[in-house]
Amino acid sequence: MKIDIASFNEALNNSKTVILACSCTVRYSGRAESFLDEGDRIIIAKSDGTLLVHQPTGSTPVNYMKNASHQLTLQDGKLTLSSRSLADKEYLDIAISKVHYYNFSELADSQSIQLVGSERDMSDMIYSNPSLIAPDFRPLSREEHTKYGFIDVFGYDKNNTLVIIECKRYVADLKAVDQLMRYIKKIKQLKGLKQVRGIIASPKISPNALQMLLDHKLEWKKVSPPKYMERYDNDQKKLGEY
Amino acid sequence: MKIDIASFNEALNNSKTVILACSCTVRYSGRAESFLDEGDRIIIAKSDGTLLVHQPTGSTPVNYMKNASHQLTLQDGKLTLSSRSLADKEYLDIAISKVHYYNFSELADSQSIQLVGSERDMSDMIYSNPSLIAPDFRPLSREEHTKYGFIDVFGYDKNNTLVIIECKRYVADLKAVDQLMRYIKKIKQLKGLKQVRGIIASPKISPNALQMLLDHKLEWKKVSPPKYMERYDNDQKKLGEY
DNA sequence: GGGGAGAGATGCCGC
DNA sequence: GCGGCATTTCTCCCC
């Protein structure tokens, strides 16, 4: 397929979203260096300077650029799409041997995604329902970004011992234990406390992480992140059943 | 633009890569729940069951599916692209109000990317050039996946003290120190050693991470990941200058 | 802009 | 399959 270089570049420079399917090689230089030999790819160029190179399989782009400007050139019969981010010192060059098809249009989207079920939702839930941790647990605050560190929830147990809770939305791993231990060490140091309880709240925990927790006399409490929309949908279904 | 539902579904079911630009809403339910209100998006459906929903800005897909099967349906005048991954219990529905354009074709790509400058390349470099760490450093092995943990490089210094090196390709942070400390603790325990040196090798380190390192009598050595291709290019340029 | 941490993280490798 | 970990991580939030 023939490509109209002038109109293609005009689209790139006029806030259009450009799609190009082609056979090409890709060379990248920036934070690392990469080369991708000849093959068919889908290329997306967005108005914000994003450029994505997708192979026919896989969910992540094989190459990409951010905050870059792109230009299509034809020199000595070689068609090249170049992307440059001078600020980040990143360079990407696509040598195109065959254009399968391309398209572009002005796209408008002012919406942002609403998502439920994050770790933040989990700590909110625990704060509102402290009995999920223990019957006598009293959450004190949810100061994520304070001088004490970015702690998900902390409070006191029935013996007035300070409790630090680290939430994980899926499997808690060794890194989660590292994190909890680091927070506990810092809090002990800052508040001059001898004893602080540490709890990981997650639906699952890896065996090694659990072992490490127990080795350091820390605790695990099984808690799952909330999914309000799902509950809403289920409620709606139930209503419909009547 | 009108869409040919039968041929669209045939493309989805016959290993084609499908591109669709449209105005739509997106609902997802699976590991979490999400909703995205009306706006223009680019949708990519790959032959391996990947589905990506891209907004006109941003480098990451706003929604996505993996290992799913997709189907376009028209019911009561409502055009819907549904993606299902029964194995993962994930569901994504795109309600399409307007089709801007679409395209599909059989894409062939047997290449995989060659990348230089990773953490692995860095540990290889240190293993080959131990003087990057210290004049008398003797690397012993690069057993990344052993019972001792996934240690990048370890060896002995001039006093025959065991040295563990953790490489980071960019800024070493608190998590990197956590990791190094965990490895050291484990090695001390397994080998019954009293003293083990721990070194983070990275081009940069965050102030707090450096503080934490020094607090625990660990060390930082400034090392940058190699970029062979860049060097090759520079050599070529230099050659051209003569 | 840098630091810290989550993510529907993803992808890779090893067991 | 799970576990551990890097990633051109990306993204958000706060200082």
mmCIF file of N, CA and C in Angstrom, chain B residues 4-123:
data_model
loop_
_atom_site.group_PDB
_atom_site.id
_atom_site.type_symbol
_atom_site.label_atom_id
_atom_site.label_comp_id
_atom_site.label_asym_id
_atom_site.label_seq_id
_atom_site.Cartn_x
_atom_site.Cartn_y
_atom_site.Cartn_z
ATOM 1 N N ASP B 4 -19.258 -4.514 9.343
ATOM 2 C CA ASP B 4 -19.742 -5.821 8.897
ATOM 3 C C ASP B 4 -19.471 -6.828 10.021
ATOM 4 N N ILE B 5 -20.504 -7.108 10.793
ATOM 5 C CA ILE B 5 -20.345 -7.918 11.999
ATOM 6 C C ILE B 5 -19.809 -9.314 11.687
ATOM 7 N N ALA B 6 -20.344 -9.915 10.640
ATOM 8 C CA ALA B 6 -19.926 -11.283 10.303
ATOM 9 C C ALA B 6 -18.440 -11.333 9.956
ATOM 10 N N SER B 7 -17.975 -10.404 9.119
ATOM 11 C CA SER B 7 -16.571 -10.444 8.716
ATOM 12 C C SER B 7 -15.664 -10.031 9.880
ATOM 13 N N PHE B 8 -16.167 -9.154 10.722
ATOM 14 C CA PHE B 8 -15.393 -8.746 11.911
ATOM 15 C C PHE B 8 -15.170 -9.959 12.818
ATOM 16 N N ASN B 9 -16.226 -10.702 13.081
ATOM 17 C CA ASN B 9 -16.091 -11.894 13.922
ATOM 18 C C ASN B 9 -15.242 -12.969 13.256
ATOM 19 N N GLU B 10 -15.363 -13.055 11.957
ATOM 20 C CA GLU B 10 -14.534 -14.029 11.246
ATOM 21 C C GLU B 10 -13.060 -13.678 11.409
ATOM 22 N N ALA B 11 -12.750 -12.376 11.325
ATOM 23 C CA ALA B 11 -11.366 -11.932 11.531
ATOM 24 C C ALA B 11 -10.895 -12.275 12.941
ATOM 25 N N LEU B 12 -11.757 -12.015 13.924
ATOM 26 C CA LEU B 12 -11.403 -12.318 15.321
ATOM 27 C C LEU B 12 -11.105 -13.802 15.515
ATOM 28 N N ASN B 13 -11.831 -14.641 14.791
ATOM 29 C CA ASN B 13 -11.686 -16.082 14.973
ATOM 30 C C ASN B 13 -10.651 -16.722 14.056
ATOM 31 N N ASN B 14 -10.009 -15.899 13.201
ATOM 32 C CA ASN B 14 -9.069 -16.474 12.245
ATOM 33 C C ASN B 14 -7.687 -15.846 12.308
ATOM 34 N N SER B 15 -7.233 -15.659 13.539
ATOM 35 C CA SER B 15 -5.841 -15.245 13.756
ATOM 36 C C SER B 15 -5.485 -13.920 13.112
ATOM 37 N N LYS B 16 -6.468 -13.092 12.865
ATOM 38 C CA LYS B 16 -6.171 -11.765 12.342
ATOM 39 C C LYS B 16 -5.915 -10.809 13.509
ATOM 40 N N THR B 17 -5.198 -9.748 13.207
ATOM 41 C CA THR B 17 -5.044 -8.666 14.175
ATOM 42 C C THR B 17 -6.040 -7.576 13.793
ATOM 43 N N VAL B 18 -6.912 -7.242 14.736
ATOM 44 C CA VAL B 18 -8.032 -6.351 14.442
ATOM 45 C C VAL B 18 -7.847 -5.008 15.129
ATOM 46 N N ILE B 19 -8.037 -3.938 14.385
ATOM 47 C CA ILE B 19 -7.981 -2.579 14.922
ATOM 48 C C ILE B 19 -9.364 -1.948 14.780
ATOM 49 N N LEU B 20 -9.825 -1.322 15.847
ATOM 50 C CA LEU B 20 -11.139 -0.674 15.809
ATOM 51 C C LEU B 20 -11.051 0.663 16.521
ATOM 52 N N ALA B 21 -11.410 1.729 15.831
ATOM 53 C CA ALA B 21 -11.508 3.044 16.462
ATOM 54 C C ALA B 21 -12.978 3.358 16.625
ATOM 55 N N CYS B 22 -13.388 3.668 17.839
ATOM 56 C CA CYS B 22 -14.816 3.861 18.072
ATOM 57 C C CYS B 22 -15.072 4.719 19.302
ATOM 58 N N SER B 23 -16.309 5.153 19.465
ATOM 59 C CA SER B 23 -16.743 5.767 20.715
ATOM 60 C C SER B 23 -17.465 4.688 21.499
ATOM 61 N N CYS B 24 -17.153 4.567 22.778
ATOM 62 C CA CYS B 24 -17.673 3.428 23.547
ATOM 63 C C CYS B 24 -17.619 3.660 25.046
ATOM 64 N N THR B 25 -18.283 2.778 25.792
ATOM 65 C CA THR B 25 -18.068 2.655 27.235
ATOM 66 C C THR B 25 -17.469 1.278 27.478
ATOM 67 N N VAL B 26 -16.720 1.147 28.578
ATOM 68 C CA VAL B 26 -16.048 -0.123 28.859
ATOM 69 C C VAL B 26 -16.316 -0.549 30.300
ATOM 70 N N ARG B 27 -16.724 -1.793 30.454
ATOM 71 C CA ARG B 27 -16.918 -2.340 31.788
ATOM 72 C C ARG B 27 -16.052 -3.578 31.933
ATOM 73 N N TYR B 28 -15.355 -3.649 33.061
ATOM 74 C CA TYR B 28 -14.479 -4.803 33.318
ATOM 75 C C TYR B 28 -14.792 -5.410 34.672
ATOM 76 N N SER B 29 -14.761 -6.707 34.730
ATOM 77 C CA SER B 29 -14.894 -7.404 36.008
ATOM 78 C C SER B 29 -13.949 -8.590 36.017
ATOM 79 N N GLY B 30 -13.148 -8.690 37.047
ATOM 80 C CA GLY B 30 -12.196 -9.787 37.151
ATOM 81 C C GLY B 30 -11.424 -9.646 38.439
ATOM 82 N N ARG B 31 -10.111 -9.376 38.309
ATOM 83 C CA ARG B 31 -9.295 -9.185 39.505
ATOM 84 C C ARG B 31 -9.755 -7.952 40.277
ATOM 85 N N ALA B 32 -10.352 -7.007 39.552
ATOM 86 C CA ALA B 32 -10.971 -5.830 40.165
ATOM 87 C C ALA B 32 -12.206 -5.522 39.330
ATOM 88 N N GLU B 33 -12.786 -4.358 39.541
ATOM 89 C CA GLU B 33 -13.959 -3.946 38.778
ATOM 90 C C GLU B 33 -13.680 -2.554 38.261
ATOM 91 N N SER B 34 -14.067 -2.280 37.004
ATOM 92 C CA SER B 34 -13.871 -0.925 36.505
ATOM 93 C C SER B 34 -14.947 -0.538 35.522
ATOM 94 N N PHE B 35 -15.139 0.775 35.422
ATOM 95 C CA PHE B 35 -16.060 1.313 34.429
ATOM 96 C C PHE B 35 -15.450 2.557 33.813
ATOM 97 N N LEU B 36 -15.598 2.655 32.490
ATOM 98 C CA LEU B 36 -15.080 3.806 31.760
ATOM 99 C C LEU B 36 -16.198 4.371 30.902
ATOM 100 N N ASP B 37 -16.556 5.627 31.156
ATOM 101 C CA ASP B 37 -17.692 6.237 30.459
ATOM 102 C C ASP B 37 -17.336 6.593 29.013
ATOM 103 N N GLU B 38 -18.334 7.040 28.297
ATOM 104 C CA GLU B 38 -18.262 7.304 26.855
ATOM 105 C C GLU B 38 -17.054 8.140 26.415
ATOM 106 N N GLY B 39 -16.393 7.668 25.375
ATOM 107 C CA GLY B 39 -15.280 8.406 24.792
ATOM 108 C C GLY B 39 -14.714 7.646 23.603
ATOM 109 N N ASP B 40 -13.831 8.315 22.859
ATOM 110 C CA ASP B 40 -13.208 7.676 21.699
ATOM 111 C C ASP B 40 -12.024 6.818 22.127
ATOM 112 N N ARG B 41 -11.955 5.621 21.607
ATOM 113 C CA ARG B 41 -10.841 4.718 21.930
ATOM 114 C C ARG B 41 -10.380 3.920 20.722
ATOM 115 N N ILE B 42 -9.149 3.450 20.824
ATOM 116 C CA ILE B 42 -8.579 2.508 19.862
ATOM 117 C C ILE B 42 -8.580 1.132 20.520
ATOM 118 N N ILE B 43 -9.128 0.161 19.829
ATOM 119 C CA ILE B 43 -9.158 -1.199 20.365
ATOM 120 C C ILE B 43 -8.339 -2.111 19.459
ATOM 121 N N ILE B 44 -7.460 -2.891 20.075
ATOM 122 C CA ILE B 44 -6.650 -3.863 19.344
ATOM 123 C C ILE B 44 -6.997 -5.253 19.853
ATOM 124 N N ALA B 45 -7.342 -6.138 18.932
ATOM 125 C CA ALA B 45 -7.563 -7.538 19.292
ATOM 126 C C ALA B 45 -6.551 -8.382 18.537
ATOM 127 N N LYS B 46 -5.728 -9.103 19.285
ATOM 128 C CA LYS B 46 -4.691 -9.922 18.656
ATOM 129 C C LYS B 46 -5.119 -11.381 18.590
ATOM 130 N N SER B 47 -4.376 -12.131 17.778
ATOM 131 C CA SER B 47 -4.757 -13.525 17.542
ATOM 132 C C SER B 47 -4.521 -14.415 18.761
ATOM 133 N N ASP B 48 -3.711 -13.939 19.699
ATOM 134 C CA ASP B 48 -3.441 -14.769 20.876
ATOM 135 C C ASP B 48 -4.433 -14.510 22.004
ATOM 136 N N GLY B 49 -5.495 -13.784 21.721
ATOM 137 C CA GLY B 49 -6.509 -13.528 22.743
ATOM 138 C C GLY B 49 -6.259 -12.271 23.547
ATOM 139 N N THR B 50 -5.251 -11.497 23.128
ATOM 140 C CA THR B 50 -5.000 -10.207 23.766
ATOM 141 C C THR B 50 -6.007 -9.184 23.272
ATOM 142 N N LEU B 51 -6.555 -8.386 24.163
ATOM 143 C CA LEU B 51 -7.391 -7.266 23.753
ATOM 144 C C LEU B 51 -6.937 -6.033 24.525
ATOM 145 N N LEU B 52 -6.693 -4.946 23.803
ATOM 146 C CA LEU B 52 -6.230 -3.713 24.426
ATOM 147 C C LEU B 52 -7.195 -2.586 24.120
ATOM 148 N N VAL B 53 -7.519 -1.790 25.129
ATOM 149 C CA VAL B 53 -8.325 -0.591 24.927
ATOM 150 C C VAL B 53 -7.443 0.606 25.244
ATOM 151 N N HIS B 54 -7.201 1.441 24.245
ATOM 152 C CA HIS B 54 -6.352 2.620 24.428
ATOM 153 C C HIS B 54 -7.149 3.899 24.314
ATOM 154 N N GLN B 55 -6.930 4.806 25.252
ATOM 155 C CA GLN B 55 -7.471 6.153 25.135
ATOM 156 C C GLN B 55 -6.555 6.957 24.215
ATOM 157 N N PRO B 56 -7.015 8.167 23.772
ATOM 158 C CA PRO B 56 -6.211 8.960 22.827
ATOM 159 C C PRO B 56 -4.918 9.500 23.431
ATOM 160 N N THR B 57 -4.772 9.385 24.751
ATOM 161 C CA THR B 57 -3.513 9.774 25.390
ATOM 162 C C THR B 57 -3.074 8.671 26.355
ATOM 163 N N GLY B 58 -1.820 8.685 26.698
ATOM 164 C CA GLY B 58 -1.282 7.733 27.666
ATOM 165 C C GLY B 58 -0.638 6.541 26.998
ATOM 166 N N SER B 59 0.330 5.961 27.655
ATOM 167 C CA SER B 59 1.074 4.868 27.042
ATOM 168 C C SER B 59 0.597 3.494 27.488
ATOM 169 N N THR B 60 -0.200 3.435 28.532
ATOM 170 C CA THR B 60 -0.698 2.133 28.971
ATOM 171 C C THR B 60 -2.165 1.993 28.599
ATOM 172 N N PRO B 61 -2.590 0.779 28.266
ATOM 173 C CA PRO B 61 -4.001 0.571 27.932
ATOM 174 C C PRO B 61 -4.878 0.846 29.146
ATOM 175 N N VAL B 62 -6.031 1.437 28.920
ATOM 176 C CA VAL B 62 -6.927 1.756 30.043
ATOM 177 C C VAL B 62 -7.625 0.480 30.522
ATOM 178 N N ASN B 63 -7.855 -0.430 29.596
ATOM 179 C CA ASN B 63 -8.376 -1.767 29.932
ATOM 180 C C ASN B 63 -7.712 -2.779 29.018
ATOM 181 N N TYR B 64 -7.707 -4.024 29.434
ATOM 182 C CA TYR B 64 -7.058 -5.054 28.622
ATOM 183 C C TYR B 64 -7.549 -6.424 29.052
ATOM 184 N N MET B 65 -7.345 -7.380 28.173
ATOM 185 C CA MET B 65 -7.636 -8.786 28.487
ATOM 186 C C MET B 65 -6.508 -9.628 27.918
ATOM 187 N N LYS B 66 -6.305 -10.796 28.524
ATOM 188 C CA LYS B 66 -5.315 -11.751 28.019
ATOM 189 C C LYS B 66 -5.964 -13.122 27.919
ATOM 190 N N ASN B 67 -5.526 -13.872 26.926
ATOM 191 C CA ASN B 67 -6.035 -15.241 26.765
ATOM 192 C C ASN B 67 -7.564 -15.275 26.750
ATOM 193 N N ALA B 68 -8.133 -14.336 26.053
ATOM 194 C CA ALA B 68 -9.596 -14.249 26.035
ATOM 195 C C ALA B 68 -10.123 -14.521 24.625
ATOM 196 N N SER B 69 -11.411 -14.769 24.507
ATOM 197 C CA SER B 69 -12.034 -14.814 23.186
ATOM 198 C C SER B 69 -13.015 -13.652 23.088
ATOM 199 N N HIS B 70 -13.019 -13.076 21.901
ATOM 200 C CA HIS B 70 -13.780 -11.846 21.697
ATOM 201 C C HIS B 70 -14.878 -12.076 20.674
ATOM 202 N N GLN B 71 -15.990 -11.372 20.871
ATOM 203 C CA GLN B 71 -17.099 -11.502 19.924
ATOM 204 C C GLN B 71 -17.859 -10.197 19.814
ATOM 205 N N LEU B 72 -18.187 -9.842 18.589
ATOM 206 C CA LEU B 72 -18.974 -8.631 18.347
ATOM 207 C C LEU B 72 -20.431 -9.038 18.135
ATOM 208 N N THR B 73 -21.336 -8.379 18.862
ATOM 209 C CA THR B 73 -22.755 -8.718 18.724
ATOM 210 C C THR B 73 -23.593 -7.452 18.561
ATOM 211 N N LEU B 74 -24.720 -7.615 17.914
ATOM 212 C CA LEU B 74 -25.683 -6.519 17.783
ATOM 213 C C LEU B 74 -27.022 -7.014 18.320
ATOM 214 N N GLN B 75 -27.449 -6.396 19.430
ATOM 215 C CA GLN B 75 -28.732 -6.816 20.023
ATOM 216 C C GLN B 75 -29.530 -5.586 20.404
ATOM 217 N N ASP B 76 -30.753 -5.526 19.949
ATOM 218 C CA ASP B 76 -31.630 -4.387 20.219
ATOM 219 C C ASP B 76 -30.962 -3.077 19.811
ATOM 220 N N GLY B 77 -30.239 -3.124 18.702
ATOM 221 C CA GLY B 77 -29.574 -1.922 18.216
ATOM 222 C C GLY B 77 -28.312 -1.559 18.963
ATOM 223 N N LYS B 78 -27.919 -2.407 19.946
ATOM 224 C CA LYS B 78 -26.702 -2.122 20.721
ATOM 225 C C LYS B 78 -25.550 -2.985 20.236
ATOM 226 N N LEU B 79 -24.489 -2.292 19.795
ATOM 227 C CA LEU B 79 -23.302 -2.982 19.307
ATOM 228 C C LEU B 79 -22.346 -3.199 20.481
ATOM 229 N N THR B 80 -22.007 -4.456 20.738
ATOM 230 C CA THR B 80 -21.167 -4.779 21.894
ATOM 231 C C THR B 80 -20.026 -5.701 21.499
ATOM 232 N N LEU B 81 -18.813 -5.329 21.914
ATOM 233 C CA LEU B 81 -17.668 -6.224 21.758
ATOM 234 C C LEU B 81 -17.387 -6.824 23.125
ATOM 235 N N SER B 82 -17.587 -8.121 23.230
ATOM 236 C CA SER B 82 -17.412 -8.803 24.513
ATOM 237 C C SER B 82 -16.150 -9.641 24.487
ATOM 238 N N SER B 83 -15.416 -9.602 25.574
ATOM 239 C CA SER B 83 -14.205 -10.404 25.697
ATOM 240 C C SER B 83 -14.296 -11.218 26.974
ATOM 241 N N ARG B 84 -14.027 -12.493 26.864
ATOM 242 C CA ARG B 84 -14.193 -13.404 27.994
ATOM 243 C C ARG B 84 -12.946 -14.250 28.184
ATOM 244 N N SER B 85 -12.492 -14.332 29.435
ATOM 245 C CA SER B 85 -11.476 -15.315 29.783
ATOM 246 C C SER B 85 -12.052 -16.165 30.904
ATOM 247 N N LEU B 86 -12.665 -17.263 30.523
ATOM 248 C CA LEU B 86 -13.347 -18.097 31.516
ATOM 249 C C LEU B 86 -12.339 -18.677 32.508
ATOM 250 N N ALA B 87 -11.131 -19.025 32.002
ATOM 251 C CA ALA B 87 -10.100 -19.603 32.875
ATOM 252 C C ALA B 87 -9.756 -18.645 34.016
ATOM 253 N N ASP B 88 -9.629 -17.359 33.676
ATOM 254 C CA ASP B 88 -9.250 -16.374 34.690
ATOM 255 C C ASP B 88 -10.463 -15.697 35.326
ATOM 256 N N LYS B 89 -11.653 -16.099 34.912
ATOM 257 C CA LYS B 89 -12.887 -15.462 35.405
ATOM 258 C C LYS B 89 -12.836 -13.953 35.201
ATOM 259 N N GLU B 90 -12.466 -13.552 33.996
ATOM 260 C CA GLU B 90 -12.398 -12.133 33.687
ATOM 261 C C GLU B 90 -13.355 -11.808 32.541
ATOM 262 N N TYR B 91 -13.982 -10.641 32.654
ATOM 263 C CA TYR B 91 -15.020 -10.256 31.699
ATOM 264 C C TYR B 91 -14.829 -8.804 31.317
ATOM 265 N N LEU B 92 -14.923 -8.529 30.037
ATOM 266 C CA LEU B 92 -14.828 -7.148 29.576
ATOM 267 C C LEU B 92 -15.874 -6.927 28.499
ATOM 268 N N ASP B 93 -16.636 -5.860 28.647
ATOM 269 C CA ASP B 93 -17.670 -5.541 27.664
ATOM 270 C C ASP B 93 -17.512 -4.116 27.187
ATOM 271 N N ILE B 94 -17.473 -3.975 25.868
ATOM 272 C CA ILE B 94 -17.350 -2.661 25.253
ATOM 273 C C ILE B 94 -18.647 -2.355 24.521
ATOM 274 N N ALA B 95 -19.356 -1.345 25.010
ATOM 275 C CA ALA B 95 -20.597 -0.923 24.358
ATOM 276 C C ALA B 95 -20.257 0.174 23.362
ATOM 277 N N ILE B 96 -20.417 -0.120 22.079
ATOM 278 C CA ILE B 96 -19.959 0.772 21.014
ATOM 279 C C ILE B 96 -21.112 1.636 20.501
ATOM 280 N N SER B 97 -20.938 2.956 20.567
ATOM 281 C CA SER B 97 -21.999 3.845 20.088
ATOM 282 C C SER B 97 -21.724 4.348 18.677
ATOM 283 N N LYS B 98 -20.449 4.381 18.302
ATOM 284 C CA LYS B 98 -20.102 4.870 16.971
ATOM 285 C C LYS B 98 -18.782 4.250 16.520
ATOM 286 N N VAL B 99 -18.781 3.707 15.320
ATOM 287 C CA VAL B 99 -17.543 3.137 14.760
ATOM 288 C C VAL B 99 -16.881 4.181 13.879
ATOM 289 N N HIS B 100 -15.656 4.564 14.217
ATOM 290 C CA HIS B 100 -14.934 5.532 13.389
ATOM 291 C C HIS B 100 -14.278 4.835 12.202
ATOM 292 N N TYR B 101 -13.536 3.788 12.474
ATOM 293 C CA TYR B 101 -13.003 2.955 11.396
ATOM 294 C C TYR B 101 -12.516 1.640 11.992
ATOM 295 N N TYR B 102 -12.316 0.677 11.148
ATOM 296 C CA TYR B 102 -11.712 -0.571 11.624
ATOM 297 C C TYR B 102 -10.944 -1.212 10.488
ATOM 298 N N ASN B 103 -10.091 -2.141 10.859
ATOM 299 C CA ASN B 103 -9.233 -2.783 9.876
ATOM 300 C C ASN B 103 -8.718 -4.080 10.467
ATOM 301 N N PHE B 104 -8.381 -5.007 9.630
ATOM 302 C CA PHE B 104 -7.731 -6.215 10.129
ATOM 303 C C PHE B 104 -6.903 -6.858 9.031
ATOM 304 N N SER B 105 -5.885 -7.584 9.471
ATOM 305 C CA SER B 105 -5.066 -8.314 8.514
ATOM 306 C C SER B 105 -4.259 -9.371 9.251
ATOM 307 N N GLU B 106 -3.806 -10.313 8.470
ATOM 308 C CA GLU B 106 -2.974 -11.392 8.998
ATOM 309 C C GLU B 106 -1.560 -10.848 9.125
ATOM 310 N N LEU B 107 -1.029 -10.799 10.329
ATOM 311 C CA LEU B 107 0.319 -10.276 10.538
ATOM 312 C C LEU B 107 1.270 -11.401 10.923
ATOM 313 N N ALA B 108 2.468 -11.379 10.345
ATOM 314 C CA ALA B 108 3.471 -12.413 10.624
ATOM 315 C C ALA B 108 4.711 -11.779 11.239
ATOM 316 N N ASP B 109 5.132 -12.303 12.362
ATOM 317 C CA ASP B 109 6.303 -11.753 13.055
ATOM 318 C C ASP B 109 6.944 -12.853 13.886
ATOM 319 N N SER B 110 8.123 -13.281 13.447
ATOM 320 C CA SER B 110 8.803 -14.364 14.160
ATOM 321 C C SER B 110 9.978 -13.848 14.983
ATOM 322 N N GLN B 111 10.164 -12.545 15.028
ATOM 323 C CA GLN B 111 11.338 -11.982 15.694
ATOM 324 C C GLN B 111 11.079 -11.679 17.158
ATOM 325 N N SER B 112 12.129 -11.780 17.951
ATOM 326 C CA SER B 112 12.026 -11.299 19.325
ATOM 327 C C SER B 112 13.077 -10.224 19.548
ATOM 328 N N ILE B 113 12.790 -9.350 20.457
ATOM 329 C CA ILE B 113 13.627 -8.167 20.637
ATOM 330 C C ILE B 113 14.957 -8.531 21.290
ATOM 331 N N GLN B 114 16.003 -7.854 20.839
ATOM 332 C CA GLN B 114 17.315 -7.964 21.474
ATOM 333 C C GLN B 114 17.533 -6.703 22.280
ATOM 334 N N LEU B 115 17.768 -6.881 23.577
ATOM 335 C CA LEU B 115 17.891 -5.715 24.446
ATOM 336 C C LEU B 115 19.182 -5.774 25.239
ATOM 337 N N VAL B 116 19.855 -4.635 25.313
ATOM 338 C CA VAL B 116 21.104 -4.542 26.069
ATOM 339 C C VAL B 116 20.978 -3.438 27.098
ATOM 340 N N GLY B 117 21.503 -3.685 28.279
ATOM 341 C CA GLY B 117 21.480 -2.660 29.312
ATOM 342 C C GLY B 117 20.640 -3.062 30.503
ATOM 343 N N SER B 118 20.320 -4.341 30.582
ATOM 344 C CA SER B 118 19.496 -4.817 31.700
ATOM 345 C C SER B 118 20.368 -5.069 32.929
ATOM 346 N N GLU B 119 19.712 -5.348 34.023
ATOM 347 C CA GLU B 119 20.427 -5.660 35.256
ATOM 348 C C GLU B 119 21.293 -6.899 35.056
ATOM 349 N N ARG B 120 20.785 -7.847 34.278
ATOM 350 C CA ARG B 120 21.544 -9.062 33.991
ATOM 351 C C ARG B 120 22.852 -8.727 33.261
ATOM 352 N N ASP B 121 22.762 -7.816 32.267
ATOM 353 C CA ASP B 121 23.963 -7.387 31.554
ATOM 354 C C ASP B 121 24.954 -6.732 32.508
ATOM 355 N N MET B 122 24.392 -6.023 33.502
ATOM 356 C CA MET B 122 25.232 -5.337 34.483
ATOM 357 C C MET B 122 26.002 -6.335 35.334
ATOM 358 N N SER B 123 25.324 -7.390 35.797
ATOM 359 C CA SER B 123 26.014 -8.373 36.633
ATOM 360 C C SER B 123 27.019 -9.167 35.802
#
